[in-house]
Coordinates of C-alpha atoms in Angstrom, one line a residue:
M1323 CA 141.4 51.5 133.1
D1324 CA 144.3 51.6 131.4
M1325 CA 146.1 48.2 131.3
V1326 CA 148.9 49.3 128.9
G1327 CA 151.3 47.2 127.1
S1328 CA 149.7 44.1 128.8
Y1329 CA 150.0 41.7 126.2
R1330 CA 153.5 42.8 124.8
R1331 CA 155.5 40.1 125.8
R1332 CA 153.0 38.0 125.5
R1333 CA 153.2 38.6 122.1
D1334 CA 156.7 38.3 121.6
V1335 CA 156.5 34.3 122.6
L1336 CA 152.6 33.4 120.1
A1337 CA 154.6 35.3 116.8
G1338 CA 156.5 32.4 115.5
A1339 CA 154.8 30.1 114.1
A1340 CA 155.7 27.0 115.0
A1341 CA 154.5 28.9 118.1
L1342 CA 152.8 25.7 120.5
G1343 CA 150.3 27.1 123.5
F1344 CA 148.8 24.8 125.9
L1345 CA 146.1 25.2 127.2
P1346 CA 144.3 22.8 129.7
S1347 CA 140.9 23.6 129.6
M1348 CA 138.7 20.3 129.5
A1349 CA 135.8 22.8 127.5
S1350 CA 133.1 20.2 128.6
S1351 CA 131.9 16.3 129.9
Q1352 CA 129.4 14.6 128.6
D1353 CA 127.0 12.2 130.2
V1354 CA 129.0 12.9 132.8
A1355 CA 125.9 13.5 135.9
T1356 CA 127.6 15.5 138.5
Q1357 CA 126.1 17.0 142.3
A1358 CA 127.4 20.2 144.0
A1359 CA 126.5 20.0 147.8
P1360 CA 124.0 22.3 149.3
L1361 CA 125.4 25.4 150.8
T1362 CA 124.5 26.0 154.4
E1363 CA 123.3 28.8 156.1
D1364 CA 126.8 29.9 157.7
N1365 CA 129.6 32.4 155.5
E1366 CA 132.4 29.6 155.1
V1367 CA 135.7 31.1 153.5
A1368 CA 138.8 28.6 152.2
A1369 CA 142.2 30.7 151.1
L1370 CA 144.3 28.5 150.6
D1371 CA 148.1 28.6 149.6
A1372 CA 148.6 28.2 146.1
R1373 CA 151.8 26.4 144.1
S1374 CA 153.0 27.9 140.7
N1375 CA 152.4 25.2 137.9
Y1376 CA 153.0 26.9 134.7
D1377 CA 152.3 29.9 135.2
R1378 CA 148.9 28.9 136.9
L1379 CA 148.1 28.3 140.9
T1380 CA 147.6 24.9 142.2
V1381 CA 145.8 24.2 145.8
P1382 CA 145.6 21.7 148.1
V1383 CA 142.1 19.4 147.5
T1384 CA 141.4 16.6 149.5
V1385 CA 139.6 13.3 147.9
N1386 CA 137.7 11.3 150.0
G1387 CA 139.3 12.8 152.9
K1388 CA 142.4 11.7 152.0
G1389 CA 145.5 14.4 150.5
P1390 CA 145.9 16.8 150.2
Y1391 CA 146.1 16.3 146.1
Q1392 CA 146.9 19.7 144.3
F1393 CA 144.4 20.6 141.4
I1394 CA 144.0 23.6 139.1
V1395 CA 140.6 25.6 139.8
D1396 CA 139.3 25.5 136.0
T1397 CA 136.3 28.6 135.8
G1398 CA 136.0 27.2 131.7
A1399 CA 135.3 23.7 132.9
E1400 CA 131.7 22.4 133.9
S1401 CA 133.6 19.1 135.8
S1402 CA 136.1 18.6 137.8
V1403 CA 138.7 15.7 137.2
L1404 CA 140.4 13.8 138.9
S1405 CA 144.0 12.2 137.3
D1406 CA 144.7 8.2 136.7
R1407 CA 147.6 8.4 140.1
V1408 CA 144.3 10.2 142.8
V1409 CA 142.2 7.3 141.4
A1410 CA 144.8 4.4 141.5
D1411 CA 146.4 5.9 145.0
L1412 CA 142.9 5.8 146.6
G1413 CA 141.5 2.6 144.9
L1414 CA 138.3 3.8 143.4
G1415 CA 137.5 1.6 141.3
S1416 CA 136.8 1.1 137.2
G1417 CA 134.6 3.5 137.0
V1418 CA 131.9 4.1 134.3
D1419 CA 131.9 5.1 130.8
V1420 CA 131.4 8.2 129.8
I1421 CA 133.0 10.3 126.8
V1422 CA 134.4 14.2 127.6
E1423 CA 135.1 16.6 125.4
G1424 CA 138.8 18.7 125.4
L1425 CA 140.0 21.7 123.1
A1426 CA 140.0 18.9 119.8
R1427 CA 138.9 15.7 119.7
R1428 CA 136.7 13.8 122.2
I1429 CA 137.6 10.6 123.9
P1430 CA 136.5 8.3 125.7
T1431 CA 137.5 7.0 128.9
K1432 CA 136.4 6.3 132.8
A1433 CA 134.3 7.8 135.4
V1434 CA 134.3 7.1 139.5
E1435 CA 132.0 8.2 142.4
V1436 CA 133.3 10.1 144.9
A1437 CA 132.1 9.8 148.3
E1438 CA 133.7 13.9 148.9
L1439 CA 136.1 17.0 147.6
G1440 CA 137.6 19.0 150.3
F1441 CA 139.1 22.3 150.2
G1442 CA 138.7 24.9 153.0
A1443 CA 136.2 25.2 154.4
F1444 CA 134.4 23.2 151.8
H1445 CA 133.1 19.9 151.5
R1446 CA 131.7 18.9 147.6
K1447 CA 129.6 15.7 147.8
N1448 CA 128.7 12.6 145.5
L1449 CA 130.2 13.9 142.5
L1450 CA 130.9 10.8 139.7
L1451 CA 133.9 12.6 137.8
P1452 CA 135.6 11.6 134.8
V1453 CA 139.4 10.3 134.9
L1454 CA 142.1 11.7 132.9
P1455 CA 146.0 10.5 132.2
R1456 CA 148.1 12.7 135.1
T1457 CA 150.8 13.3 131.9
M1458 CA 147.5 15.5 130.4
L1459 CA 146.3 17.2 133.0
G1460 CA 150.0 18.1 134.6
C1461 CA 148.3 18.0 138.1
D1462 CA 146.0 15.9 140.5
G1463 CA 143.2 17.2 139.3
Y1464 CA 141.3 20.2 138.0
L1465 CA 138.1 22.1 140.8
G1466 CA 134.9 22.9 137.9
L1467 CA 131.9 24.8 138.0
D1468 CA 130.0 21.7 139.9
A1469 CA 132.5 22.4 142.7
I1470 CA 132.7 26.1 142.9
E1471 CA 129.4 27.2 141.1
R1472 CA 127.4 30.3 143.9
T1473 CA 131.4 30.9 144.9
R1474 CA 133.2 33.5 145.2
V1475 CA 136.6 32.7 143.9
T1476 CA 139.1 35.0 144.4
F1477 CA 142.9 34.5 142.2
D1478 CA 145.7 36.3 144.4
F1479 CA 148.8 36.3 142.1
A1480 CA 150.6 39.0 144.2
H1481 CA 150.3 36.4 147.3
K1482 CA 150.0 33.3 145.1
Q1483 CA 146.8 32.1 147.3
V1484 CA 143.7 31.2 145.8
R1485 CA 140.4 32.6 148.3
I1486 CA 137.2 30.5 148.3
E1487 CA 133.7 31.8 149.5
Q1488 CA 130.9 31.1 150.2
A1489 CA 130.0 35.3 149.4
R1490 CA 126.6 35.2 151.5
N1491 CA 126.3 38.6 153.3
M1492 CA 129.8 39.6 151.9
P1493 CA 129.9 42.8 150.2
W1494 CA 133.0 44.6 148.4
E1495 CA 134.6 47.5 149.3
T1496 CA 133.9 50.1 146.9
T1497 CA 135.6 52.8 148.3
R1498 CA 139.2 52.0 146.7
S1499 CA 140.3 53.4 143.3
D1500 CA 142.8 50.8 141.9
V1501 CA 140.0 48.5 142.4
S1502 CA 137.9 47.5 138.9
R1503 CA 134.6 45.5 138.8
I1504 CA 132.0 44.2 136.4
K1505 CA 129.3 42.9 136.6
M1506 CA 128.5 39.7 134.5
E1507 CA 125.8 38.1 133.4
G1508 CA 124.8 34.5 132.7
H1509 CA 123.8 32.0 134.9
A1510 CA 124.8 27.7 136.7
G1511 CA 128.8 29.5 136.9
Y1512 CA 128.3 30.5 133.0
L1513 CA 128.6 33.3 133.5
R1514 CA 129.6 36.6 130.4
T1515 CA 130.2 40.4 130.6
G1516 CA 126.5 41.7 129.3
E1517 CA 129.2 44.9 126.8
C1518 CA 133.1 44.5 125.7
W1519 CA 134.2 46.2 123.1
V1520 CA 137.4 44.3 121.1
D1521 CA 138.5 47.6 118.4
G1522 CA 135.1 48.6 118.5
V1523 CA 133.1 44.5 117.8
M1524 CA 130.7 44.7 120.5
A1525 CA 131.4 41.7 121.9
T1526 CA 130.7 38.7 124.8
A1527 CA 133.5 37.9 127.6
F1528 CA 133.9 35.1 129.9
I1529 CA 136.6 33.7 131.8
D1530 CA 138.8 30.6 131.9
T1531 CA 141.6 30.7 134.6
G1532 CA 142.2 26.8 133.2
A1533 CA 143.7 28.4 129.5
E1534 CA 147.1 29.8 129.6
V1535 CA 146.2 31.5 126.2
S1536 CA 142.7 34.6 125.5
M1537 CA 141.2 33.5 122.4
G1538 CA 138.5 35.0 120.6
N1539 CA 136.2 33.3 118.0
P1540 CA 135.9 33.4 113.9
P1541 CA 132.4 35.8 113.8
L1542 CA 134.7 38.1 115.9
L1543 CA 137.3 37.8 113.6
A1544 CA 134.8 39.2 110.9
A1545 CA 133.6 41.3 112.6
L1546 CA 137.5 43.0 113.1
Q1547 CA 137.5 42.6 109.0
R1548 CA 134.7 44.2 108.0
K1549 CA 135.9 47.6 110.1
K1550 CA 139.3 47.0 108.9
H1551 CA 140.5 46.7 112.0
V1552 CA 142.9 44.0 111.9
A1553 CA 146.2 45.7 111.6
D1554 CA 148.4 42.4 112.2
T1555 CA 148.5 39.1 111.6
L1556 CA 151.4 37.9 113.8
G1557 CA 151.2 34.2 112.7
Q1558 CA 149.8 30.6 113.2
I1559 CA 149.5 29.3 116.7
T1560 CA 148.5 25.3 117.5
L1561 CA 146.9 24.1 120.4
V1562 CA 146.9 21.1 122.2
G1563 CA 144.0 20.6 124.5
I1564 CA 144.5 17.8 127.7
T1565 CA 142.4 14.9 126.1
G1566 CA 145.2 15.7 123.2
G1567 CA 144.4 16.4 119.0
E1568 CA 145.8 19.3 117.8
I1569 CA 143.7 22.1 116.2
E1570 CA 145.2 25.6 114.2
G1571 CA 144.7 28.9 114.8
Q1572 CA 145.5 32.8 113.6
V1573 CA 147.0 35.6 116.3
V1574 CA 146.0 38.6 115.6
A1575 CA 146.7 42.0 117.2
V1576 CA 144.5 44.3 118.2
Q1577 CA 144.6 47.9 119.6
A1578 CA 142.1 48.4 122.5
I1579 CA 139.4 45.3 125.0
Q1580 CA 136.6 47.5 126.9
M1581 CA 135.0 45.7 129.8
E1582 CA 133.5 48.4 131.2
D1583 CA 136.1 51.3 132.9
L1584 CA 138.3 48.5 132.5
R1585 CA 140.7 49.1 129.1
F1586 CA 143.3 46.1 128.0
T1587 CA 145.5 48.0 124.8
D1588 CA 148.2 46.7 122.1
G1589 CA 146.8 42.9 122.7
V1590 CA 146.7 39.8 120.5
L1591 CA 144.4 36.7 120.7
A1592 CA 143.6 33.4 118.6
I1593 CA 140.9 33.1 116.8
V1594 CA 140.1 29.5 116.3
D1595 CA 137.1 28.1 116.4
V1596 CA 136.9 25.5 120.6
P1597 CA 134.0 24.0 122.2
N1598 CA 134.3 26.4 125.0
F1599 CA 132.4 29.0 122.7
T1600 CA 129.3 26.3 121.9
I1601 CA 129.1 25.6 125.3
W1602 CA 128.9 29.2 126.1
Q1603 CA 126.8 30.0 123.2
V1604 CA 128.2 32.6 122.3
D1605 CA 129.5 30.3 118.8
N1606 CA 127.3 32.3 116.1
K1607 CA 128.5 35.6 117.3
P1608 CA 131.8 37.3 118.6
A1609 CA 133.1 36.6 121.3
F1610 CA 136.6 36.2 123.0
L1611 CA 137.6 33.9 126.2
M1612 CA 139.9 35.3 128.5
G1613 CA 142.4 33.3 129.3
M1614 CA 145.5 33.1 131.9
N1615 CA 147.7 35.8 129.9
F1616 CA 145.1 38.4 130.6
L1617 CA 144.2 37.6 134.2
R1618 CA 148.0 37.4 135.4
Q1619 CA 148.4 41.3 135.0
F1620 CA 146.4 41.6 137.9
A1621 CA 147.6 41.6 141.3
S1622 CA 144.0 39.7 141.9
V1623 CA 141.7 38.2 139.7
A1624 CA 138.0 37.4 141.7
I1625 CA 134.7 36.1 140.7
D1626 CA 132.0 36.3 142.2
Y1627 CA 129.4 33.3 141.2
R1628 CA 126.1 34.5 143.3
A1629 CA 126.5 38.3 142.8
R1630 CA 127.6 37.4 139.3
E1631 CA 130.1 40.1 139.6
L1632 CA 133.7 40.5 138.2
R1633 CA 136.4 42.5 140.3
F1634 CA 140.0 42.9 138.8
E1635 CA 142.1 44.7 141.1
L1636 CA 144.6 47.0 139.8
A1637 CA 147.7 46.5 140.4
R1638 CA 150.6 45.9 137.5
L1639 CA 153.2 43.3 136.7
D1640 CA 156.9 44.1 136.9
K1641 CA 158.3 41.4 134.1
E1642 CA 161.2 42.0 135.6
T1643 CA 161.4 41.5 139.0
G1644 CA 157.8 39.7 139.0
R1645 CA 156.6 41.3 141.6
Y1646 CA 152.6 43.5 141.2
L1647 CA 153.6 46.8 141.6
A1648 CA 151.3 49.4 144.2

């Protein structure tokens, strides 16, 4: 299934040497203990109306029963995060000292005890969550893997909705021709494709909904260069993380990315060495992180953490109208 020309607008954005990519994903939370509440035997579904935030979707979340606050669902974040504004609003106290590792640097901050995070029918209890300035986050907080693992999360871009399901005894629809399903490997929320090809190079791919820019690691670039498949260098890019700091990357064109029966063509990747690849244990082999500039090409994208499966609804985005075409 082709997604032809899915990167052409992004290429225009990233071509300039002074282009700035914003990657608001917390790569990991060091020395922070988190605990998700056990799931019940009953099916649970949270259909959450989402708001647009820098082309990403935020969802309403309650903290200790107060709110709702607007959180970004971040499949690349190990821990959920609170903004300092929420902490001040709820009077959560000074917290304990922790270190947060971001895209370009590690920073000291505080982590506070949260009795409950609520989103729809879900309630995650007894969490110790790091706190970052709202000016860095751009929202009230992030829902990370500690909140969403063991569920099925659907980002419905066409209808601006995020659905979170417990996914127990909830099989996928199997008869639709406009849906592509891809098996994943991994555990504890760290899911990756078993087989993916980037211009003939086998690579590991994983999903990071907190990342605006899709990125490849240096081993991927080296493998492409050995095959002489890097046709165009489109310039440099500067990525800025939510913990501050900058990291420089090289923007390269790729002809095709194949994930089972799903094929992307005429694409670009930012080649950078970021902590994400080490955390996902793919820093020494070709890999790429699929960010929102990939994912928004679909009407919806679902990640089933229990079934270890991705599901792409292949309706195309009309760049002129902003609507998804059947």
